[in-house]
Short mmCIF file of C-alpha atoms and ligand atoms in Angstrom, two decimals:
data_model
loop_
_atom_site.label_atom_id
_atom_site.label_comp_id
_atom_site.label_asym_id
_atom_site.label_seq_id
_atom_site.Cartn_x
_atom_site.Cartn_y
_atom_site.Cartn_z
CA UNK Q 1 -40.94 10.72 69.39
CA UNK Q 2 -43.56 8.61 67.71
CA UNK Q 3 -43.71 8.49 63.60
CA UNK Q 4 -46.54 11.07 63.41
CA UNK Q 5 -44.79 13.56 65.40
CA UNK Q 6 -41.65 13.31 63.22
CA UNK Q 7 -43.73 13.63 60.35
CA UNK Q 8 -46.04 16.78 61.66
CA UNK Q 9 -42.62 18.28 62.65
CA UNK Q 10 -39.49 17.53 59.85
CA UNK Q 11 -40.72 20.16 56.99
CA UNK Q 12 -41.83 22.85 59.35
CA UNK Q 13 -39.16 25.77 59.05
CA UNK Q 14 -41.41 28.62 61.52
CA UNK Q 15 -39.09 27.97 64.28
CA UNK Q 16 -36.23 29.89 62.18
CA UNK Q 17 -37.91 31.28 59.50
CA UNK Q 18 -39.64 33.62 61.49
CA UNK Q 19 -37.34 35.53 61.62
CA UNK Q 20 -37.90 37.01 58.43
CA UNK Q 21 -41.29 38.42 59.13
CA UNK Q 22 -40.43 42.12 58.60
CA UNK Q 23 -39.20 41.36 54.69
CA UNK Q 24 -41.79 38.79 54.47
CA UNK Q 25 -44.41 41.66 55.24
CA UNK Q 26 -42.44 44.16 53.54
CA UNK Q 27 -42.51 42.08 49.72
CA UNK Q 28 -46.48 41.34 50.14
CA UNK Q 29 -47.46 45.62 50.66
CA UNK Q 30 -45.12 46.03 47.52
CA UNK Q 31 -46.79 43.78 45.52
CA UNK Q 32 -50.42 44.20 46.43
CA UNK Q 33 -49.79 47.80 45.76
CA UNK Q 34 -47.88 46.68 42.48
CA UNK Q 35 -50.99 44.40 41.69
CA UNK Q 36 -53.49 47.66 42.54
CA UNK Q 37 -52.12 49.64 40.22
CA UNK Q 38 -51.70 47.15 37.36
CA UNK Q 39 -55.45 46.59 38.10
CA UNK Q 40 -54.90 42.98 38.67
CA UNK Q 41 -56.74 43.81 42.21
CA UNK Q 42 -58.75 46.83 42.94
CA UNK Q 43 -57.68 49.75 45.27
CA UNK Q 44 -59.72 48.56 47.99
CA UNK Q 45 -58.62 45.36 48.49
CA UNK Q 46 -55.17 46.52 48.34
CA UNK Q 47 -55.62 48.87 50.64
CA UNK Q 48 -57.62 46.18 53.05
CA UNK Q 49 -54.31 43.79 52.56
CA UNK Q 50 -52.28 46.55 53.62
CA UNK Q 51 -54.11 47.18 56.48
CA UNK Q 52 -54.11 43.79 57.47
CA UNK Q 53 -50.43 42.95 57.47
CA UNK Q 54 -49.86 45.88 59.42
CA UNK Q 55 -51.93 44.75 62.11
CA UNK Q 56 -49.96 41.52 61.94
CA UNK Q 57 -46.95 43.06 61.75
CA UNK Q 58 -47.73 45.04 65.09
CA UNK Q 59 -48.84 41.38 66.73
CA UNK Q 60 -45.99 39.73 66.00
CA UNK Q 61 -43.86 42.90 67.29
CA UNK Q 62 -45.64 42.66 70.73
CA UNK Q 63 -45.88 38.91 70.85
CA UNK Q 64 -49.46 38.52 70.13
CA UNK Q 65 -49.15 36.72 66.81
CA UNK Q 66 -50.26 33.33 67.06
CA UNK Q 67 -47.72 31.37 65.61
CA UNK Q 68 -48.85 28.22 63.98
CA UNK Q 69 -46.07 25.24 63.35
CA UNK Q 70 -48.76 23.28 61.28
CA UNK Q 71 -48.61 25.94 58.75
CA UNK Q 72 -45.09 25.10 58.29
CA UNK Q 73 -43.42 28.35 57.65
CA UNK Q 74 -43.39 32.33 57.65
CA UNK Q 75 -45.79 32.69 54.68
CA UNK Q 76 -48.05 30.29 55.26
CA UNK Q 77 -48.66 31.56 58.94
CA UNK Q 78 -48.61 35.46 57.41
CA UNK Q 79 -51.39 34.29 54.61
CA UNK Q 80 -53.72 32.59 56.90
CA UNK Q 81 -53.94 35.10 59.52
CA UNK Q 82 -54.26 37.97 56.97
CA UNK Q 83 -57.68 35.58 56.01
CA UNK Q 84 -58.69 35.62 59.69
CA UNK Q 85 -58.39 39.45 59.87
CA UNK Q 86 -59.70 41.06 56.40
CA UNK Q 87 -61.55 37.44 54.79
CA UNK Q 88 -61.44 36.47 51.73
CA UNK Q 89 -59.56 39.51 49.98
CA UNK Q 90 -56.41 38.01 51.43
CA UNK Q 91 -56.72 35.03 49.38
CA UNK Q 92 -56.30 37.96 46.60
CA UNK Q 93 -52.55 38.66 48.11
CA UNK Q 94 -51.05 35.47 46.64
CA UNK Q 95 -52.27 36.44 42.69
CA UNK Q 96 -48.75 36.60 40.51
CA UNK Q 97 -46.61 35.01 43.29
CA UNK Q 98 -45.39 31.67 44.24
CA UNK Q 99 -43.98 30.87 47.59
CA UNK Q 100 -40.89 30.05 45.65
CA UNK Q 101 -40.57 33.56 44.45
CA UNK Q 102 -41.72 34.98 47.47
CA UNK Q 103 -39.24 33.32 49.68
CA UNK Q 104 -36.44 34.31 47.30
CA UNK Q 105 -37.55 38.09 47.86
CA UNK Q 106 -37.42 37.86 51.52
CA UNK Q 107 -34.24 35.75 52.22
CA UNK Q 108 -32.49 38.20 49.50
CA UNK Q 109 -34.03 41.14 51.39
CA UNK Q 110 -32.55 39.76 54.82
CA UNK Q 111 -29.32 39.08 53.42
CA UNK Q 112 -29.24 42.37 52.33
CA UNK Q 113 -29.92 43.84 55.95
CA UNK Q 114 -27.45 41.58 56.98
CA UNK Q 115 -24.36 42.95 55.25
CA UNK Q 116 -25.10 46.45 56.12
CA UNK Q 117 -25.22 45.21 60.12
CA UNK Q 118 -21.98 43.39 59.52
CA UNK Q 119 -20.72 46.27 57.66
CA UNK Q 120 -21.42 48.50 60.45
CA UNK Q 121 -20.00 46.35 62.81
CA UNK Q 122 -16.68 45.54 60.93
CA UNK Q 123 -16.49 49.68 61.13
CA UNK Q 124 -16.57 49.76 64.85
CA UNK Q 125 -13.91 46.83 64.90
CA UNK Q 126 -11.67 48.88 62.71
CA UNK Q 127 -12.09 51.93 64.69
CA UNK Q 128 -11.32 50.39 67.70
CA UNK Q 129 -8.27 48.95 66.41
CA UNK Q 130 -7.38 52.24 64.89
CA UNK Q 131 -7.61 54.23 68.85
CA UNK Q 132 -5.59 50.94 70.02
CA UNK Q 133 -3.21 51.90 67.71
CA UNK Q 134 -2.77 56.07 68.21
CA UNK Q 135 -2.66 55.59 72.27
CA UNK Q 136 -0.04 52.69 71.99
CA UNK Q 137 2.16 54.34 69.68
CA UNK Q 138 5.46 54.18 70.57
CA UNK Q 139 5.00 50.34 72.29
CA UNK Q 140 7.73 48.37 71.07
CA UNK Q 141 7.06 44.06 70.82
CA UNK Q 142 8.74 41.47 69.09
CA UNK Q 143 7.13 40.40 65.57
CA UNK Q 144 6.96 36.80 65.14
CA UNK Q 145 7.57 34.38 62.22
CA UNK Q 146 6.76 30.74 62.91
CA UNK Q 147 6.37 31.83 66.60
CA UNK Q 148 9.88 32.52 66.95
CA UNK Q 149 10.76 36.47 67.44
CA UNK Q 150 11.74 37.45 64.43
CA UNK Q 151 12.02 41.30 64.33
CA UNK Q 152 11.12 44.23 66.35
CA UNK Q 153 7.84 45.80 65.99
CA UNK Q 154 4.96 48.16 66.91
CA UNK Q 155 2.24 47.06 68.39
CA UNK Q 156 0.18 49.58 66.52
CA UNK Q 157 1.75 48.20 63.61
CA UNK Q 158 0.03 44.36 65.00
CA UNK Q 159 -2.90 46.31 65.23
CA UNK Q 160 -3.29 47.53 61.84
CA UNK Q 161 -2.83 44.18 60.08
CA UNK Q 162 -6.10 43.38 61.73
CA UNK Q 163 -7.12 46.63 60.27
CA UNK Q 164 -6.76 45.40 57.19
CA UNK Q 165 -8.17 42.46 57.51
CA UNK Q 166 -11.29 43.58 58.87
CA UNK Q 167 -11.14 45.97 55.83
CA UNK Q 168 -10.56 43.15 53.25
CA UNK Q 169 -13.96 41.41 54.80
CA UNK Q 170 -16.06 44.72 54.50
CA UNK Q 171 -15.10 44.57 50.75
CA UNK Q 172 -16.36 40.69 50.79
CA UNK Q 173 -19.43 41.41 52.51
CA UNK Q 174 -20.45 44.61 50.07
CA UNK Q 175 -19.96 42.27 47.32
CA UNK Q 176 -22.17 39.62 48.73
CA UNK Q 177 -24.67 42.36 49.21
CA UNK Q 178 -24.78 43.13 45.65
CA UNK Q 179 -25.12 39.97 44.85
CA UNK Q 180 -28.30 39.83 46.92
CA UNK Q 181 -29.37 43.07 45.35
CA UNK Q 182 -31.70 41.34 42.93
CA UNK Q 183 -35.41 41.58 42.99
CA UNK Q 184 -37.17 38.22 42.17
CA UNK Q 185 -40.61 38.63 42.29
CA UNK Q 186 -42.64 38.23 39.15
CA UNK Q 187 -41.02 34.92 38.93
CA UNK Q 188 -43.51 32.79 39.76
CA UNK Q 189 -43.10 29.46 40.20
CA UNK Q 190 -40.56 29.57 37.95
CA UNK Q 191 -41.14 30.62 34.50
CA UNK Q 192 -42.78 33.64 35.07
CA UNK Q 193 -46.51 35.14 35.17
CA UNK Q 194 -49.37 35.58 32.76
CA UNK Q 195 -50.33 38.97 34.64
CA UNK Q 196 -48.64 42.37 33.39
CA UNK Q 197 -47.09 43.15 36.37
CA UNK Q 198 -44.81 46.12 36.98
CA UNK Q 199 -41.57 44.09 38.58
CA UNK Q 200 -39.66 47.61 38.84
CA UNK Q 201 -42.13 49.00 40.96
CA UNK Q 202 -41.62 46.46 43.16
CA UNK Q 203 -38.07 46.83 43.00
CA UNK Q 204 -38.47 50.54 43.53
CA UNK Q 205 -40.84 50.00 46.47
CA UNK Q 206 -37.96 47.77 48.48
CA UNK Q 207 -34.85 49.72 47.36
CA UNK Q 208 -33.22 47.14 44.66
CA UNK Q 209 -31.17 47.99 42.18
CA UNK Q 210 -31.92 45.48 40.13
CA UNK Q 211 -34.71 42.78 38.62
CA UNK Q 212 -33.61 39.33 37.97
CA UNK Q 213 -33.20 38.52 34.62
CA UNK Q 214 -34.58 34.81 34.60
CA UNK Q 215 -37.43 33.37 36.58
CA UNK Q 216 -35.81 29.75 36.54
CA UNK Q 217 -32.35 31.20 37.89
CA UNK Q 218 -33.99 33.26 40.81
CA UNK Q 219 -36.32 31.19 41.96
CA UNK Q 220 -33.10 28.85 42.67
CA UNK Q 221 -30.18 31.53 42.82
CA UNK Q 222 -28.44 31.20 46.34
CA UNK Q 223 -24.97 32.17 45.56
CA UNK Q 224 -25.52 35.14 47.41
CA UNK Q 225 -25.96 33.13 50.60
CA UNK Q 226 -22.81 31.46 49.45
CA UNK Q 227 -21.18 34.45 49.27
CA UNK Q 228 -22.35 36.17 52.51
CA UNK Q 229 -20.89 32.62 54.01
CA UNK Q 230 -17.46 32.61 52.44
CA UNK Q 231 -17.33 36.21 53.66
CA UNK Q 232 -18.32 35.15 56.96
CA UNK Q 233 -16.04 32.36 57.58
CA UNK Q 234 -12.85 34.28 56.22
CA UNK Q 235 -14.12 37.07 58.68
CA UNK Q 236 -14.42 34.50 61.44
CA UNK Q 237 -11.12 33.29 60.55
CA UNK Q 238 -9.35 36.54 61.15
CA UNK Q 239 -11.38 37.03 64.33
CA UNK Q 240 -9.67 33.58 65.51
CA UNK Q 241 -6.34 34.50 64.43
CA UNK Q 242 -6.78 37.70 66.60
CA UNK Q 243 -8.56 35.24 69.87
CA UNK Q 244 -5.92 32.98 69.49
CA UNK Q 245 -2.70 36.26 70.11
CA UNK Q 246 -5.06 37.64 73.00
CA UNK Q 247 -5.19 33.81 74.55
CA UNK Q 248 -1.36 33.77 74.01
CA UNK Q 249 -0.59 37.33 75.05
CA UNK Q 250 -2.58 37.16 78.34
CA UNK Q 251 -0.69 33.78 79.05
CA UNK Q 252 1.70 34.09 81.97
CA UNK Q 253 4.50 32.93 79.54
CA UNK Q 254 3.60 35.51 77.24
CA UNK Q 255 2.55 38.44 79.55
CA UNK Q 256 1.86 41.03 77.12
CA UNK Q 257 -1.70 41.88 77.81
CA UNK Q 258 -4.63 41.77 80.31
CA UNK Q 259 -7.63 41.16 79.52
CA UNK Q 260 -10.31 42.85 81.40
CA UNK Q 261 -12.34 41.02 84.20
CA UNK Q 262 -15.32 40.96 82.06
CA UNK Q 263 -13.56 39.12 79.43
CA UNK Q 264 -12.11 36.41 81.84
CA UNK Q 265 -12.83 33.79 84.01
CA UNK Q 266 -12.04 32.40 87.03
CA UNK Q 267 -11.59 28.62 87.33
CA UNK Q 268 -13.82 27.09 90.45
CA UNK Q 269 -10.30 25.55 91.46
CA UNK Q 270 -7.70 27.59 90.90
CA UNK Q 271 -8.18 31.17 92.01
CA UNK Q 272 -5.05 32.41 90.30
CA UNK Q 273 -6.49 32.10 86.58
CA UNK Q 274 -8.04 34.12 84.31
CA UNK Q 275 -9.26 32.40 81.74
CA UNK Q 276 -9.90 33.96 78.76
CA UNK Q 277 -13.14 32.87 77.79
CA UNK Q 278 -14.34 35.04 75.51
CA UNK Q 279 -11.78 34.83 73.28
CA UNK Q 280 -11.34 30.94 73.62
CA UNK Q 281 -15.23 30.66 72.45
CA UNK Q 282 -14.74 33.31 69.60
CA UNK Q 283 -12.07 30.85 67.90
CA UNK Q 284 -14.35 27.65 68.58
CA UNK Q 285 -16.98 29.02 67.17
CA UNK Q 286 -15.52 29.46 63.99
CA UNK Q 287 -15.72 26.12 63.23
CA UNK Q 288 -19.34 26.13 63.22
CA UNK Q 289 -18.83 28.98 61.04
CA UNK Q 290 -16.92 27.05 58.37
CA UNK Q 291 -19.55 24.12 58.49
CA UNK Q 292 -22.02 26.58 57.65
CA UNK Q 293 -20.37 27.17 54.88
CA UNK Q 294 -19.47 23.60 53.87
CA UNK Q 295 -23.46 22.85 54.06
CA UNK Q 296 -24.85 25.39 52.22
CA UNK Q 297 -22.57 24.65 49.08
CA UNK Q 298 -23.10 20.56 49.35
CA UNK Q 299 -26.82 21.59 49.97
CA UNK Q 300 -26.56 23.50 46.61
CA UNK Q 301 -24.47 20.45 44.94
CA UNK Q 302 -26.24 18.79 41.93
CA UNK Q 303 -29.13 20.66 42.60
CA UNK Q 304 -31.75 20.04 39.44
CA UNK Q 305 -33.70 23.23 38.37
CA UNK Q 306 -35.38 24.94 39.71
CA UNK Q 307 -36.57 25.39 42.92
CA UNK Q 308 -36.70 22.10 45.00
CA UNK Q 309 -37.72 22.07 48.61
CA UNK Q 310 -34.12 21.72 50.09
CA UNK Q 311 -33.36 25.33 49.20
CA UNK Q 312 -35.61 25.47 52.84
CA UNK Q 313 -32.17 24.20 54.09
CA UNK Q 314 -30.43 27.27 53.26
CA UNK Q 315 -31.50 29.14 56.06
CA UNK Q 316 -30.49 27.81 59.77
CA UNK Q 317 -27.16 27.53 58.61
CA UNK Q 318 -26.65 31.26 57.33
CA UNK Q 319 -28.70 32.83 60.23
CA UNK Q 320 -26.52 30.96 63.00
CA UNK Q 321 -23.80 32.59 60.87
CA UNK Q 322 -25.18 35.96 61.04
CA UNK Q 323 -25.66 34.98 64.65
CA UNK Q 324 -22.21 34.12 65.24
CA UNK Q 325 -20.45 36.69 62.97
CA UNK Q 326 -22.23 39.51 64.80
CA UNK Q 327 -21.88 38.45 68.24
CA UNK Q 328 -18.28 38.01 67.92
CA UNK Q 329 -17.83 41.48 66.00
CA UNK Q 330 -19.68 42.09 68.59
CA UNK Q 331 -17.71 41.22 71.82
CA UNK Q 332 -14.28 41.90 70.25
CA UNK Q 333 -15.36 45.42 69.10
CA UNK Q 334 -16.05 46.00 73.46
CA UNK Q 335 -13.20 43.73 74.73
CA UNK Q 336 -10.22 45.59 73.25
CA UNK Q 337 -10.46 48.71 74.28
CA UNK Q 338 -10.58 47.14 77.95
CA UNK Q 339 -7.41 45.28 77.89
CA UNK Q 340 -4.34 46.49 79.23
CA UNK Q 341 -0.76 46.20 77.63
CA UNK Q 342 2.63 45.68 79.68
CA UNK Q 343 4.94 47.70 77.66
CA UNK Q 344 8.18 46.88 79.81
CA UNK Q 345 7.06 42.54 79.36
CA UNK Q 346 6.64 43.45 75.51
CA UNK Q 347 9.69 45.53 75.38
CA UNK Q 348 11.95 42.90 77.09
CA UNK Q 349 10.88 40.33 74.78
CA UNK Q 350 11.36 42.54 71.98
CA UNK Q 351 15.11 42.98 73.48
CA UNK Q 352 15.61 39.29 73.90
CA UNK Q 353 15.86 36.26 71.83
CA UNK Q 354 18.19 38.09 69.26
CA UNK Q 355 15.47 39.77 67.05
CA UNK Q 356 18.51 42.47 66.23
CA UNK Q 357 20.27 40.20 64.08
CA UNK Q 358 18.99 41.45 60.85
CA UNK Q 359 19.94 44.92 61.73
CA UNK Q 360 23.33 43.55 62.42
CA UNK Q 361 23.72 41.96 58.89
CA UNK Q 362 21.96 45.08 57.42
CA UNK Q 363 24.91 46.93 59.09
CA UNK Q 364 27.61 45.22 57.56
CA UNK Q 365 25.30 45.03 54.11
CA UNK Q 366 26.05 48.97 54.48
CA UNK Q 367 29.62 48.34 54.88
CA UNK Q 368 29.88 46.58 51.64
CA UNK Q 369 29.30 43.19 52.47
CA UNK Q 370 27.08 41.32 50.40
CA UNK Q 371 24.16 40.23 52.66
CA UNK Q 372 24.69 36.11 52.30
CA UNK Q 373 28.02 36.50 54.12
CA UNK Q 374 26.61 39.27 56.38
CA UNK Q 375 24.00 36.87 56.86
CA UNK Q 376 26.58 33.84 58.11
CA UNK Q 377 28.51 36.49 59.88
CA UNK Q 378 25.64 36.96 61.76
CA UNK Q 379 24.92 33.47 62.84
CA UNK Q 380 28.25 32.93 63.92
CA UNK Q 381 28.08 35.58 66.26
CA UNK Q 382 24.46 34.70 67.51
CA UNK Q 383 25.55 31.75 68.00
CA UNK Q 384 28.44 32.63 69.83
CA UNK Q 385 26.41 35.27 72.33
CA UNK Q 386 24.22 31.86 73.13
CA UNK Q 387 27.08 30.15 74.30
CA UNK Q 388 28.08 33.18 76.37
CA UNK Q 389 24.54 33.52 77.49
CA UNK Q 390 24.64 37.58 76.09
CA UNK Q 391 22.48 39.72 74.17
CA UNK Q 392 23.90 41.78 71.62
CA UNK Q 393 24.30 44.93 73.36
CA UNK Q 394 26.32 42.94 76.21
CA UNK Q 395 28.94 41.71 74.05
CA UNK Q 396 31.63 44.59 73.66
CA UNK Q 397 33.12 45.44 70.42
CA UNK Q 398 35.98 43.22 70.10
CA UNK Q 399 33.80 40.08 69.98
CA UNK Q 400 32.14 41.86 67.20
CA UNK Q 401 35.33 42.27 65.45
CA UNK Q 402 36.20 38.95 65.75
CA UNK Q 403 33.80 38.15 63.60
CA UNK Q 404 33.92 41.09 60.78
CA UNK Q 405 36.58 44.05 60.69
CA UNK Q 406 33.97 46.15 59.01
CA UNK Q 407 31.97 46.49 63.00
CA UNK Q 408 32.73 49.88 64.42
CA UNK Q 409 31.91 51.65 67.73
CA UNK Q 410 28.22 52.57 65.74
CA UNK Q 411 27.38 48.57 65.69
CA UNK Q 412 26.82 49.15 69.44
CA UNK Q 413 23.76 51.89 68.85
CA UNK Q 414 22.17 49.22 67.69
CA UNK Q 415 18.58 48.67 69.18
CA UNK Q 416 14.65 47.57 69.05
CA UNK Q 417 14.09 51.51 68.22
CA UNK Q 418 16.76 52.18 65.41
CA UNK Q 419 15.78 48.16 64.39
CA UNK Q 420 12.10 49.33 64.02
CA UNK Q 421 12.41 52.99 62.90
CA UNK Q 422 15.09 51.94 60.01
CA UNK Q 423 11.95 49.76 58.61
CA UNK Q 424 11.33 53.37 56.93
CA UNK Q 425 9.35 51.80 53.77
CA UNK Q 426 5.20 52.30 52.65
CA UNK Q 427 3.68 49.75 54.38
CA UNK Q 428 6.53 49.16 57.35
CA UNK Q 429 6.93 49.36 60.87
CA UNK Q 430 8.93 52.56 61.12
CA UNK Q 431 6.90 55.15 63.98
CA UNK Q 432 6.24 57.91 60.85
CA UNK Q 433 5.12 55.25 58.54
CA UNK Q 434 2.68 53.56 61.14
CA UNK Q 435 1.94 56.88 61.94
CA UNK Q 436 0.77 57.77 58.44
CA UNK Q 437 -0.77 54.63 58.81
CA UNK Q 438 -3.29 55.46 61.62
CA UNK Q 439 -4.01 58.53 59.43
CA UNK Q 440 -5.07 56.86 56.54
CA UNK Q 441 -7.21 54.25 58.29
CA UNK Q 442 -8.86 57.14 60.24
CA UNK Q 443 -9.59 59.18 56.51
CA UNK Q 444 -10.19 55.54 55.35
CA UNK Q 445 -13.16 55.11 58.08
CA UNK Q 446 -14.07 58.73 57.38
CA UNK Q 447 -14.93 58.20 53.85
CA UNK Q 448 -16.96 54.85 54.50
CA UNK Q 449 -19.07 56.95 57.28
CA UNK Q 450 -19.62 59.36 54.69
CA UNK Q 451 -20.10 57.47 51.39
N1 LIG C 501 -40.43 27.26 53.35
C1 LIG C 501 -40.08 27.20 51.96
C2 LIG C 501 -38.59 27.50 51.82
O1 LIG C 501 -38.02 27.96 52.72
C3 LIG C 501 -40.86 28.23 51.20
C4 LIG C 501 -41.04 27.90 49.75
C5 LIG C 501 -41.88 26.71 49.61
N2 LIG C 501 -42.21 26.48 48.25
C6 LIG C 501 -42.82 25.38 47.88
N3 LIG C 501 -43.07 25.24 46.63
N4 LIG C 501 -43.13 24.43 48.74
O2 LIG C 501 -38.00 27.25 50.80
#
């Protein structure tokens, strides 16, 4: 690329930026209206501005626009075709607004957007998980600490600590949308106008709540972004968390889960794989994600006031993010419901690996013995049933004794189902807790449809 090419190119933004047309259209009817009926402009040429921008609006809808890179960005290419269709009125539009105000408006606007699409999304995700949950039941799997079985559970139990998750973000990205609830225009450049202009009018016209309080601050406020980005890469996070136990679970060590055929690939060279792609891409992408993240706060580092032109850096970052974040909400919200669980794999994992020894030491806890010794009891004889190459229920009581007089005929009625249904505490694995559970994130959903 010769030097005059990098230099007609490196401050356009169009490419991306266009994608804000709709708020970008949206902000300049509320304020010519806002400008008619301060009298700052008359009626007419309010209503001619109007007119125009809906014609452009309509061209850009069915491709007609033509876009312009030499104009650089979104509102330069708006402005000069509104001049092209109504003349000079348009050049009436721009009276008591800066470009720095004006992109402020329209990147808050989007943001805004944004969060209610994730939030709808993340409601999907949580209902799916929920309906995973109720038909799966009574499935029975081991829980995990450091990858090691630890301790009996339900899968619908699994499922609803992604329920929660999912829940946790929601909160994150209504925050982040308050945040961006803040009407800038009337700003100016940046210390404000010398025109009376009615900034809650405009507010009222685009459904804020609010008017920022200081021109310098919102002509150079992106903490919203940040925020939509923090909440987006702790959202992505827990998506990869869940990839990574569907990549595990539909191993063949594993075994717990298939995938369905839309979610998996073949490899060209061996036909007996089934890769789980989908998945697989959802954790990579994270990291893009994250470095999202990372460049919109060193972008904002150090950052004199007020506005300075690498605030036009804040946006590729945060709409690949919104790209990414939605996608993946996306393709997990369709890919769970298709995958199929082996109950009698999860079930014989859940029996192996001696994830009953806690229930063995709680046993003797109820016997009187304080649960450190229990606790060595308990190793001794798990250590011992390696040896022998046994499970628990294999070894017959008077190896138990061995070990502690206080085991009794009952020790032997120990199983996965009394090990998970004796975890009969708010927030455990027990069936009628989990159950309860599944109600409450059902009533939970309920209430966010409604409210
Ligand atoms: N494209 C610019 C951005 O995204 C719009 C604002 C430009 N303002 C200016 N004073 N040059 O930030």
């Amino acid at each position: 690329m010769g030097m005059r090419e990098v230099q007609s190119t490196y401050t356009v933004s169009i490419e991306y930026d266009k994608r804000l047309y709709k708020q970008d259209i949206a902000g300049s009817v509320a304020h010519a209206r806002m400008l008619a009926r301060q009298e700052i402009i008359s009626a007419g040429e309010a209503e001619d501005i109007v007119r125009g921008l809906r014609e452009i609006s309509l061209e850009i809808e069915t491709g007609k626009f033509p876009w312009r890179p030499s104009l650089e960005d979104i509102h330069m290419n708006i402005e000069r075709r509104l001049f092209e269709k109504i003349g000079d009125t348009a050049g009436r539009l721009h009276t008591a607004r800066s470009r720095n105000d004006q992109v402020a408006l329209d990147v808050r606007m989007y943001a805004r957007e944004c969060c209610d699409d994730v939030k709808g999304l993340l409601r999907g995700l949580r209902g799916v998980l929920v309906e995973l949950a109720s038909s799966n039941a009574r499935v029975i799997m081991p829980g995990y600490t450091h990858l090691q079985r630890a301790q009996p559970v339900l899968f619908a139990h699994h499922m609803l600590a992604y329920f929660e998750m999912f829940g946790r973000d929601a909160r994150r990205f209504a925050q982040a949308r308050e945040s961006a609830d803040v009407m800038p225009l009337g700003s100016g450049a940046l210390a404000g106008l010398p025109y009376p202009v009615d900034r809650r009018f405009v507010a009222d016209q685009l459904g804020f709540s609010r008017v920022s309080a200081n021109s310098m601050d919102a002509v150079s406020d992106r903490d919203y972004l940040l925020e939509f980005q923090a909440a987006a890469a702790i959202c992505m996070m827990h998506l990869s968390r869940m990839a990574e136990e569907l990549i595990i679970w539909s191993s063949e060590e594993f075994g717990f889960i298939r995938l369905s055929d839309e979610y998996t690939t073949g490899s060209s060279i061996m036909p007996q794989k089934r890769n789980p792609d989908f998945a697989e891409i959802a954790r990579g992408k994270t990291g893009r994600v994250y470095g999202n993240l990372m460049a919109m706060l060193t972008l904002l580092k150090g950052l004199p006031m007020t506005y300075n032109r690498d605030l036009q850096e804040d946006k590729e970052g945060f709409l690949d993010s919104v790209s990414t974040l939605t996608a993946t909400l996306a393709v997990f919200a369709d890919m769970l419901p298709g995958m199929t669980l082996d109950r009698e794999r999860m079930l014989e994992a859940a029996n192996g690996g001696y994830v009953l020894a806690t229930d063995i030491a709680d046993y003797l806890v109820e016997r009187g013995m304080p649960f450190r010794e229990a606790h060595g009891v308990v190793a001794r004889l798990s250590n011992h049933a390696a040896e022998l190459g046994s499970r628990f229920d294999e070894l017959p009581l008077d190896v138990y004794r061995g070990f502690s007089e206080l085991f009794d005929e009952d020790v032997l009625k120990i199983s996965v189902e009394s090990s998970v249904g004796a975890r009969d505490v708010h927030g455990g694995t027990a069936f009628a807790r989990v159950a309860e559970a599944i109600e409450a994130a059902r009533a939970e959903l309920e209430a966010e449809h409604g409210g």
